XYZ file of C-alpha atoms in Angstrom:
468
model
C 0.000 0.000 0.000
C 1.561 3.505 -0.784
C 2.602 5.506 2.138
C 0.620 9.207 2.793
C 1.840 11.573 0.651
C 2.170 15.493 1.959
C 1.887 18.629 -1.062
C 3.829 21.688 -0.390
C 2.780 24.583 -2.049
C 4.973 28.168 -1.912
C 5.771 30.537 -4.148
C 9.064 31.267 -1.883
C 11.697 28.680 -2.715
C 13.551 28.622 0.491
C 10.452 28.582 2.612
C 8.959 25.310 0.463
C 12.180 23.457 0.547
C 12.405 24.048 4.461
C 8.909 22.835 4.843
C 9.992 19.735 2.277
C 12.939 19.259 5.161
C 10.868 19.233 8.022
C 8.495 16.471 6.790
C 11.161 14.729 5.859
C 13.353 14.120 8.604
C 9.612 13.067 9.916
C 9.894 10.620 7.619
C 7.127 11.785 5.199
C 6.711 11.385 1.265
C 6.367 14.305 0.153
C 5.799 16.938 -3.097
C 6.456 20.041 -3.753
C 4.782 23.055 -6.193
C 6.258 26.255 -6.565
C 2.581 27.607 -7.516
C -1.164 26.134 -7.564
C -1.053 25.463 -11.037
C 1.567 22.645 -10.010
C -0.631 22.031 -6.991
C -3.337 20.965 -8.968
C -1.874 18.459 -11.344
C 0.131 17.004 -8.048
C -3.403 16.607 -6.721
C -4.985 14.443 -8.757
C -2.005 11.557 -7.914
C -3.680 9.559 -5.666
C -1.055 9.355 -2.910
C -1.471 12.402 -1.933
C -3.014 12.566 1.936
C -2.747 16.230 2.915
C -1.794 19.316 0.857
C -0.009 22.410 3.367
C -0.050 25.825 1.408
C 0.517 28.918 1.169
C -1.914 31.663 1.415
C -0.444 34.637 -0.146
C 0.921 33.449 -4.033
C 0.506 35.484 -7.561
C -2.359 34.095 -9.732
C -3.524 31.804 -7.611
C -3.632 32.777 -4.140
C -4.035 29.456 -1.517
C -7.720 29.942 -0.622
C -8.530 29.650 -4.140
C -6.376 27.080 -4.581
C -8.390 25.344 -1.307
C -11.535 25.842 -3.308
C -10.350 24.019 -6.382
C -8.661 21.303 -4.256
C -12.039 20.790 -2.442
C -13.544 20.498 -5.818
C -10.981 18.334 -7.389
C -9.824 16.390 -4.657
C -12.481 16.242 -1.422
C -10.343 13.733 0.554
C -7.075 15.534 0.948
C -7.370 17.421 4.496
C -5.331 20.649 3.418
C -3.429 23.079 5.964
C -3.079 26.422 5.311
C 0.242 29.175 6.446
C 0.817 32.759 6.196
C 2.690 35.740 7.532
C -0.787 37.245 7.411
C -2.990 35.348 9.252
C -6.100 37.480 11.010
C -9.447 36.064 12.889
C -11.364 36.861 9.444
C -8.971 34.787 7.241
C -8.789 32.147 9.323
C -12.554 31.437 10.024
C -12.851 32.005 6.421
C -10.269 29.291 5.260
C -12.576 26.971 7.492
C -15.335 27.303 6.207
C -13.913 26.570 3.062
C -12.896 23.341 4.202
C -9.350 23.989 5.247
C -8.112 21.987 8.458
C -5.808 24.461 10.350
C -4.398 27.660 9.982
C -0.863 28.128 10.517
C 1.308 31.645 10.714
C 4.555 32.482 10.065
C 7.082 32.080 10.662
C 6.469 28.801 11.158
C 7.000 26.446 14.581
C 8.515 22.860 13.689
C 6.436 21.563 16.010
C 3.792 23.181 15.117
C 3.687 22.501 11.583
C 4.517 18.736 12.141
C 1.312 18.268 14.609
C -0.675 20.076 12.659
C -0.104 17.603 9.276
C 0.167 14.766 11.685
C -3.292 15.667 12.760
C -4.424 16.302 9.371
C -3.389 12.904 8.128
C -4.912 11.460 11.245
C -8.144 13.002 10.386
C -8.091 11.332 7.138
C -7.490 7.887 7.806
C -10.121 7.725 10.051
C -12.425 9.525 7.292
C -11.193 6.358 5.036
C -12.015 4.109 7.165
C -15.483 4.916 8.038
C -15.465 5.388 4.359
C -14.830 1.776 4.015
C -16.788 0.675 6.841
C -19.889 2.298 5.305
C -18.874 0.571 2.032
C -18.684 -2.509 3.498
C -22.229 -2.049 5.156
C -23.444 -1.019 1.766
C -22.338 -4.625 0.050
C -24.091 -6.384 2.688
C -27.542 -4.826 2.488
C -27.209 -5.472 -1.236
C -26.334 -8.721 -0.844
C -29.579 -9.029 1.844
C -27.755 -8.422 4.995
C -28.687 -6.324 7.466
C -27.080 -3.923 9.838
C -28.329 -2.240 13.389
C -30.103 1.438 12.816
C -31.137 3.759 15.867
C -30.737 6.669 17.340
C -32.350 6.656 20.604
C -29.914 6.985 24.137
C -30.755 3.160 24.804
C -29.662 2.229 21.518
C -26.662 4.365 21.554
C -25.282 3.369 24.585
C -25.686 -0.593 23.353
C -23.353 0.914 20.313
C -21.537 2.560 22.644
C -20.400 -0.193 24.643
C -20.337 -2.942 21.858
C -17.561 -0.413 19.992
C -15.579 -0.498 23.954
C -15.568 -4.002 24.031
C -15.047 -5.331 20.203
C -11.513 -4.987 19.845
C -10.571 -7.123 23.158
C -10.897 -10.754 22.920
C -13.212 -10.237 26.112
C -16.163 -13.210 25.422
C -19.487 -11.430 25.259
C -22.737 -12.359 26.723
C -25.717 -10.294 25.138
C -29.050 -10.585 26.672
C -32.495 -9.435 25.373
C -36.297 -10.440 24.752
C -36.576 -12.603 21.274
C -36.817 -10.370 17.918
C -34.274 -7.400 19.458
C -31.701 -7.608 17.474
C -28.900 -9.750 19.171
C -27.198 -11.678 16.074
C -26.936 -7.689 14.660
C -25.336 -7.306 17.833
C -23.455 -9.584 17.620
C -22.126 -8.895 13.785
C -21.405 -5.534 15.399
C -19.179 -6.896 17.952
C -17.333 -8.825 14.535
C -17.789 -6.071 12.687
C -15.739 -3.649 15.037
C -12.981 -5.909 15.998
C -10.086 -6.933 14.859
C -11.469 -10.539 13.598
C -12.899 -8.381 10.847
C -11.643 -10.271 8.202
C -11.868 -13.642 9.682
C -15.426 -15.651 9.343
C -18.756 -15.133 11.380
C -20.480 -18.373 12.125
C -23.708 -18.909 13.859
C -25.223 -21.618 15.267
C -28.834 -21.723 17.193
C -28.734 -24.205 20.383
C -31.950 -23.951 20.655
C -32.741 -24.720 17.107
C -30.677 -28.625 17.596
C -31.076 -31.414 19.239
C -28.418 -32.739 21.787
C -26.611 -34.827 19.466
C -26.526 -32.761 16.328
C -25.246 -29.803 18.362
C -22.402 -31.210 19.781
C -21.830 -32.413 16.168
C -22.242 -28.854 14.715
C -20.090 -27.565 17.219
C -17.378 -30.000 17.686
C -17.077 -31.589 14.457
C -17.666 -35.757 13.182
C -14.680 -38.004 12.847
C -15.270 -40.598 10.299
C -17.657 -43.950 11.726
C -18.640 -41.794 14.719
C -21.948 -42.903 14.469
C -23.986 -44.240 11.316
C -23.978 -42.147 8.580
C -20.427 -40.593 9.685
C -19.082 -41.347 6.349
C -16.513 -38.653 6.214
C -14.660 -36.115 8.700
C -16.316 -33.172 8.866
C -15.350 -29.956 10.531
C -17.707 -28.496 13.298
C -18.191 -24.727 13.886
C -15.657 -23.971 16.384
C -12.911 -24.797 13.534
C -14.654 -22.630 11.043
C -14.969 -19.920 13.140
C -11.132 -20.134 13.164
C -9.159 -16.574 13.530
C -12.858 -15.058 13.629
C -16.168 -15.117 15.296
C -18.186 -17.874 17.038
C -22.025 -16.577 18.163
C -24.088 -19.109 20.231
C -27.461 -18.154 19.636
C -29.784 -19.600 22.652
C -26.800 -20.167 24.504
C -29.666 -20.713 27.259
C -30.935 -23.877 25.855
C -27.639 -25.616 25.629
C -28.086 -29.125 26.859
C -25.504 -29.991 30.027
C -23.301 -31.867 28.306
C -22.986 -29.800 25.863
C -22.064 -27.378 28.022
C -19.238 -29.141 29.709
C -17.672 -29.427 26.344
C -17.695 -25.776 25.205
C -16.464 -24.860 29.127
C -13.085 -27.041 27.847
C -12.890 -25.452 24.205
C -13.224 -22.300 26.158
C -10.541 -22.573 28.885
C -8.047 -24.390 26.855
C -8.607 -23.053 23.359
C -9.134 -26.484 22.006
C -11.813 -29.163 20.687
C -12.278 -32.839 20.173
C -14.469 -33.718 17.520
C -17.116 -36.831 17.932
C -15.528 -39.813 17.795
C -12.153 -38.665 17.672
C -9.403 -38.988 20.457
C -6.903 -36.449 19.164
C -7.329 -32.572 20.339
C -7.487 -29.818 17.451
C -6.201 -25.876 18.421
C -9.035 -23.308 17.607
C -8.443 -19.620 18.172
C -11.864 -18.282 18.654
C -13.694 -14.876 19.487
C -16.816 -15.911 21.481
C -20.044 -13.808 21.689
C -23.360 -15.443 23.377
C -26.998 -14.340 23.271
C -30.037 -15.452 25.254
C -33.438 -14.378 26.159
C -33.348 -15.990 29.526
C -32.272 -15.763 32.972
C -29.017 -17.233 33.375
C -28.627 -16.742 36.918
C -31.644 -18.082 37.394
C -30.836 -21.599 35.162
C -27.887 -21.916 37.401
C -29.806 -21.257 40.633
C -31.973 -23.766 39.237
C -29.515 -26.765 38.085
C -30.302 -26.047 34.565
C -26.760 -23.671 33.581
C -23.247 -24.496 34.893
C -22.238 -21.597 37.272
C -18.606 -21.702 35.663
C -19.802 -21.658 32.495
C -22.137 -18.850 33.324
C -18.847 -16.568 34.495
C -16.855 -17.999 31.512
C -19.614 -16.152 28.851
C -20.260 -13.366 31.177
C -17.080 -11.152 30.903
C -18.607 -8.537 29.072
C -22.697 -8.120 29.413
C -24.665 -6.238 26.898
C -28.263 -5.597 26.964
C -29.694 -5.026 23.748
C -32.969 -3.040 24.304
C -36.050 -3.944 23.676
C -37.937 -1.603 20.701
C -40.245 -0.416 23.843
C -36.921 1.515 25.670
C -36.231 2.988 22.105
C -39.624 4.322 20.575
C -37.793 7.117 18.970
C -36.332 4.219 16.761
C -39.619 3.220 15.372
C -39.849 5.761 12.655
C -36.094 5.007 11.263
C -36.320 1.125 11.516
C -40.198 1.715 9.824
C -38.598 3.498 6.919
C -35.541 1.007 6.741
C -37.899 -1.585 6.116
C -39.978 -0.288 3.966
C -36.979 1.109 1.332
C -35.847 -2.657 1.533
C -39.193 -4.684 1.230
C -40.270 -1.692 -1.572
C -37.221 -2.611 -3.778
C -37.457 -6.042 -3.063
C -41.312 -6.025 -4.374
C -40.253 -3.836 -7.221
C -42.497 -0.955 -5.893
C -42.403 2.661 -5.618
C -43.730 3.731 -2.293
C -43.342 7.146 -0.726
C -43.765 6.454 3.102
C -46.388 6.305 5.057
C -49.518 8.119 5.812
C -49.535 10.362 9.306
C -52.271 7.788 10.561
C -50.042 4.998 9.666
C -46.820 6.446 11.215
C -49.202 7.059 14.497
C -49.897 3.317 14.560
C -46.943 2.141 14.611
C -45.567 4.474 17.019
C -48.286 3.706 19.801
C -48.439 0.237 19.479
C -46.499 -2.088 22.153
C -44.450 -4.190 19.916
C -44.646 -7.203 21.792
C -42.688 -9.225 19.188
C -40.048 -6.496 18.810
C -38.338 -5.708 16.004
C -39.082 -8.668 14.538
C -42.503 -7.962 14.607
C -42.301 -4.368 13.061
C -40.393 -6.043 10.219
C -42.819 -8.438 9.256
C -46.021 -5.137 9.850
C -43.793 -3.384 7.224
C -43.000 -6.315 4.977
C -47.153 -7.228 4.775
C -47.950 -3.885 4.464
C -46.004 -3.207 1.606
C -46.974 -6.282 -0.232
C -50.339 -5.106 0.582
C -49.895 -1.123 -0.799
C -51.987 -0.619 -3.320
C -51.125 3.296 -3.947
C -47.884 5.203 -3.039
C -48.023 5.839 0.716
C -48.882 3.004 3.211
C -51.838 3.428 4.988
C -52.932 2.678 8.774
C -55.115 -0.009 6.505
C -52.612 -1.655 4.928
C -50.777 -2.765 8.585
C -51.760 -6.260 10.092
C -54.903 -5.679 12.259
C -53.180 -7.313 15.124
C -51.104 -4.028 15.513
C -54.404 -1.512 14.494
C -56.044 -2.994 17.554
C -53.584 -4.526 19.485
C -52.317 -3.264 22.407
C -51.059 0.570 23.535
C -47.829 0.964 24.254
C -45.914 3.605 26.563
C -45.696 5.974 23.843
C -46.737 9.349 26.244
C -43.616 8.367 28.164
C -39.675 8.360 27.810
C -37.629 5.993 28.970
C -34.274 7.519 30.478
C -31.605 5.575 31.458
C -29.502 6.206 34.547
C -26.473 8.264 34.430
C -27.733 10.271 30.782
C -26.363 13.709 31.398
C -29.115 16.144 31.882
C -28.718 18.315 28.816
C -29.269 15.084 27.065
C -32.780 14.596 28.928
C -33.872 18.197 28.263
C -33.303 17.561 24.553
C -35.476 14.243 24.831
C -38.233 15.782 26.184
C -38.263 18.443 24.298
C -38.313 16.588 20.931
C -40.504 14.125 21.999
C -43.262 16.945 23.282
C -42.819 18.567 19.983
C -43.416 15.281 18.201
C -46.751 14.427 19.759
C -47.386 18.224 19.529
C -46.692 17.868 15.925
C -44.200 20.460 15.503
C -46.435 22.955 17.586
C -43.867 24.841 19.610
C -46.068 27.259 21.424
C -48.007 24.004 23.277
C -45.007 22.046 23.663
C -43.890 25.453 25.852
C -46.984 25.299 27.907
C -47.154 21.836 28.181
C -43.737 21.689 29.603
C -43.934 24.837 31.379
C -41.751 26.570 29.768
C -41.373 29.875 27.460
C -41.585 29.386 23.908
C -38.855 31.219 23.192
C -36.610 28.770 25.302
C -37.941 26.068 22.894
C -36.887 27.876 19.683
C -33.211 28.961 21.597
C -32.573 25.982 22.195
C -33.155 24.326 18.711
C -31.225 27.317 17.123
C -28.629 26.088 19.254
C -28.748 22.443 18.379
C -28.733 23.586 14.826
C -25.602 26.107 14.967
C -24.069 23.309 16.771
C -24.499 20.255 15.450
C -25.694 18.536 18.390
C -28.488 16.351 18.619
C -28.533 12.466 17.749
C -26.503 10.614 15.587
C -27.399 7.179 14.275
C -25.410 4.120 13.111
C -24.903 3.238 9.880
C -28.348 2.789 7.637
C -29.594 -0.719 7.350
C -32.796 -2.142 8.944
C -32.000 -4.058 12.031
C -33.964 -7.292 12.772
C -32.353 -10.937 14.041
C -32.778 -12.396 16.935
C-alpha cells in the first residue's frame, strides 16, 4: 500500500524546501509546487493525503487554490500558512474546508502536529469510508445492519464499539426479535477478527446430538452415517467469530464441552481422540435468565462466568420508541425494492400506529407489519389499513412516556423531552412550551442552538435491524 503523501505549495523557494525538510526528517513522502497550477496536477495523484499551502501566491492565491482542491480532490485534508494570518482569514479558510491555519514564521512543532493531525483526520475519514462501504455490500447482498438513534440504543453501540476490539467473550441478553445476532455482527464487525469468518449456530434450534456435532465436528464412523470427517463450527470460526445463539438452551453436556474449548482453546471432535487448536472470538446471546438456570440446576455456574465477561443488553424496541420511525422506513426502502415498488412512506395515521403500538414481538414484529404492508400497498403511501390488524387494535404501548436511562447527562434529557413533546405536539412549539412549562422562546433557543451546533442524535450506519 503507498505511504501518505504530503503537497507543499509556496511561491518562496527557500520557505517550500524548508517545509519539504521538516516532513522529511519526519519521515514523510512528500511533493512540492512552486505555484497552484503545479498544486493541482500534483493533486490528482492519488497518494497524496494532505496538501499544506501557502496563502499569499501570484495568480492563484491558496484559498482559491483550497476551493479548487475541495472540488478536485475532497479527501485531501489541506493546511493552510501565512505571515498574514487574522481572525477573518482564518474562520474564512474553514469554512472553506481547510483543516488548520498556521502563521509564520512557522514552529517545527507546530507545523509537524498540525499535518500529523491532518493525516490522522483522514485515515479515520477512510475508514469509516470503508466501513460504510462494506455495510453497503451487505444490504445489497440481503444483509442487514443495526439502525437507531435513541440513548438506549446508543449506549448498546456505545459499549459494543468499547468491548469489540478485546478478545473479552461477550454475553448479550435481550427479549426474542431485538436484534442480538446484529449485535453480535457488530461486535465482529468492530474488531479486529474483521476479516476472519462469522459463524452462527442456534442451540436452541438442535437437538443434543446434532449440536455437539455442529459444534465440535464428526470423525469418520462416529456414528452411522459418519461417512466422512467433517469440521464443526468452532474450527470454522477459526481466527474469527463464534455466536451461540440460545446459549440458554444448551443441553448440560454440551455445556461441559464448550467450558473445555473455552478454557483451553481447544476441541475434540465426535468420535475422535486427538485434540485440534481453535483460536476463537466468542459472543453469546439469550433471552433468559441465566442466573436463574444456574440457581436452578439447569446452567453451569462456571460456564455462566466464563460467557459473562462482558454483558450487553440489547434493548427492547419499547426503551427505544424514537427508533420506530427510522427502523419503519428502513424496512420499507428494503421490502419496496425487493417487491419492485415505488412507495413514498407512510400516511400520518399509519406512522401514528406504529408508534403507539407495544411491539410485543419487537423488532421482529415491526419487520414483518412493514414487509405485509407493503406487499399489501396498493397506492404510493402506506396506509394505517394496509398494517396487520393485530397491531391496528392490538395493544397501547408507553408511547406518552420516555424511557431515560440512569447516568444520561441532563442536557441530554432536556433535549429528549423536548423533541418528543414537539413530536406528539406535531411540531407545535407554542403548546409544547406550555405543556412543559416553559417559554416558547426557550424552545426555539434551544433548537437554534442544536442547529448552529451540530448537536443532537446521531445514528449508526443505515440498514434495517432485525435478528434475533
Amino acid at each position: 500500500m503507498t505511504s501518505p503523501t504530503v503537497l507543499v505549495v509556496d511561491d518562496d523557494r527557500a520557505n517550500l524546501d524548508s517545509v519539504i525538510r521538516i516532513f522529511q526528517r519526519e519521515g514523510m513522502a512528500t511533493l512540492a509546487a512552486a505555484n497552484g497550477t503545479e498544486a493541482l496536477e500534483l493533486l490528482r495523484r492519488p497518494e497524496v493525503a494532505a496538501m499544506v499551502t501557502d496563502l499569499m501566491m501570484p495568480n492563484m492565491d491558496g484559498q482559491e487554490l483550497l476551493r479548487a482542491a475541495r472540488a478536485i480532490r475532497p479527501d485531501v485534508e489541506v493546511v493552510l500558512m501565512t505571515a498574514y494570518g487574522t481572525v477573518e482569514t482564518a474562520v474564512a479558510a474553514m469554512k472553506d474546508g481547510a483543516y488548520d491555519f498556521i502563521t509564520k514564521p512557522l514552529k517545527r512543532h507546530a507545523l509537524v502536529k498540525a499535518i500529523q493531525k491532518a493525516l490522522e483526520k483522514r485515515a479515520l475519514v477512510a475508514e469509516n469510508q470503508s466501513l460504510k462501504a462494506k455495510l453497503a455490500e451487505m444490504n445489497a447482498a440481503g444483509g442487514r445492519s443495526m439502525v437507531g438513534q435513541s440513548p438506549a440504543f446508543r449506549a448498546m453501540l456505545d459499549t459494543i464499539r468499547q468491548a469489540a476490539p478485546s478478545t473479552a467473550t461477550v454475553l448479550l441478553l435481550g427479549e426474542s426479535g431485538t436484534g442480538k445476532e446484529l449485535a453480535a455482527r457488530s461486535v465482529h464487525e468492530f474488531s479486529q477478527r474483521v476479516r476472519g469468518p462469522f459463524v452462527a449456530v442456534n442451540c436452541g434450534a438442535l437437538p443434543e446430538n446434532i449440536l455437539e456435532a455442529e459444534l465440535f465436528g464428526v470423525e469418520r464412523g462416529a456414528f452411522t452415517g459418519a461417512v466422512a470427517r467433517r469440521e464443526g463450527r468452532f474450527e470454522r470460526a477459526h481466527g474469527g467469530t463464534l455466536f451461540l445463539d440460545e446459549v440458554g438452551e444448551m443441553p448440560l453436556p454440551a455445556q461441559v464441552k464448550l467450558l473445555r474449548a473455552l478454557a483451553e482453546g481447544e476441541i475434540e471432535r465426535l468420535g475422535g481422540t486427538q485434540t485440534v487448536k481453535v483460536d476463537v472470538r466468542l459472543v453469546a446471546a439469550t433471552n433468559k435468565d441465566l442466573q436463574k438456570e444456574v440457581a436452578e440446576g439447569r446452567f453451569r455456574e462456571d460456564l455462566y462466568y466464563r460467557l459473562n465477561v462482558v454483558e450487553i443488553r440489547v434493548p427492547a424496541l419499547a426503551s427505544r420508541r424514537e427508533d420506530i420511525p427510522l427502523l419503519a422506513d428502513a424496512f420499507l426502502r428494503r421490502f419496496a425494492a425487493k417487491n419492485g415498488k415505488v412507495l413514498r412512506g407512510f400516511s400520518q395515521e399509519a406512522m401514528g400506529v406504529l408508534e403507539n403500538y407495544a411491539w410485543p414481538g419487537n423488532v421482529r414484529e415491526l419487520e414483518h407489519a412493514v414487509e405485509r404492508a407493503v406487499v399489501l400497498a396498493r397506492g404510493e403511501v402506506l396506509e394505517a389499513s394496509d398494517l396487520p390488524e393485530s397491531v391496528r387494535k392490538g395493544p397501547l404501548g408507553s408511547a406518552g412516556q420516555l424511557v431515560i436511562p440512569i447516568g444520561t447527562p441532563m442536557e441530554e434529557i432536556e433535549r429528549r423531552v423536548i423533541h418528543e413533546t414537539l413530536r406528539h405536539t406535531r411540531g407545535d412549539k407554542t403548546l409544547a412550551a406550555r405543556l412543559l412549562g416553559i417559554a416558547a422562546r426557550t424552545i426555539y433557543r434551544k433548537l437554534e442552538r442544536e442547529q448552529s451546533t451540530g448537536d443532537g442524535p446521531t445514528a449508526a450506519p443505515p440498514g434495517p435491524d432485525t435478528d434475533d
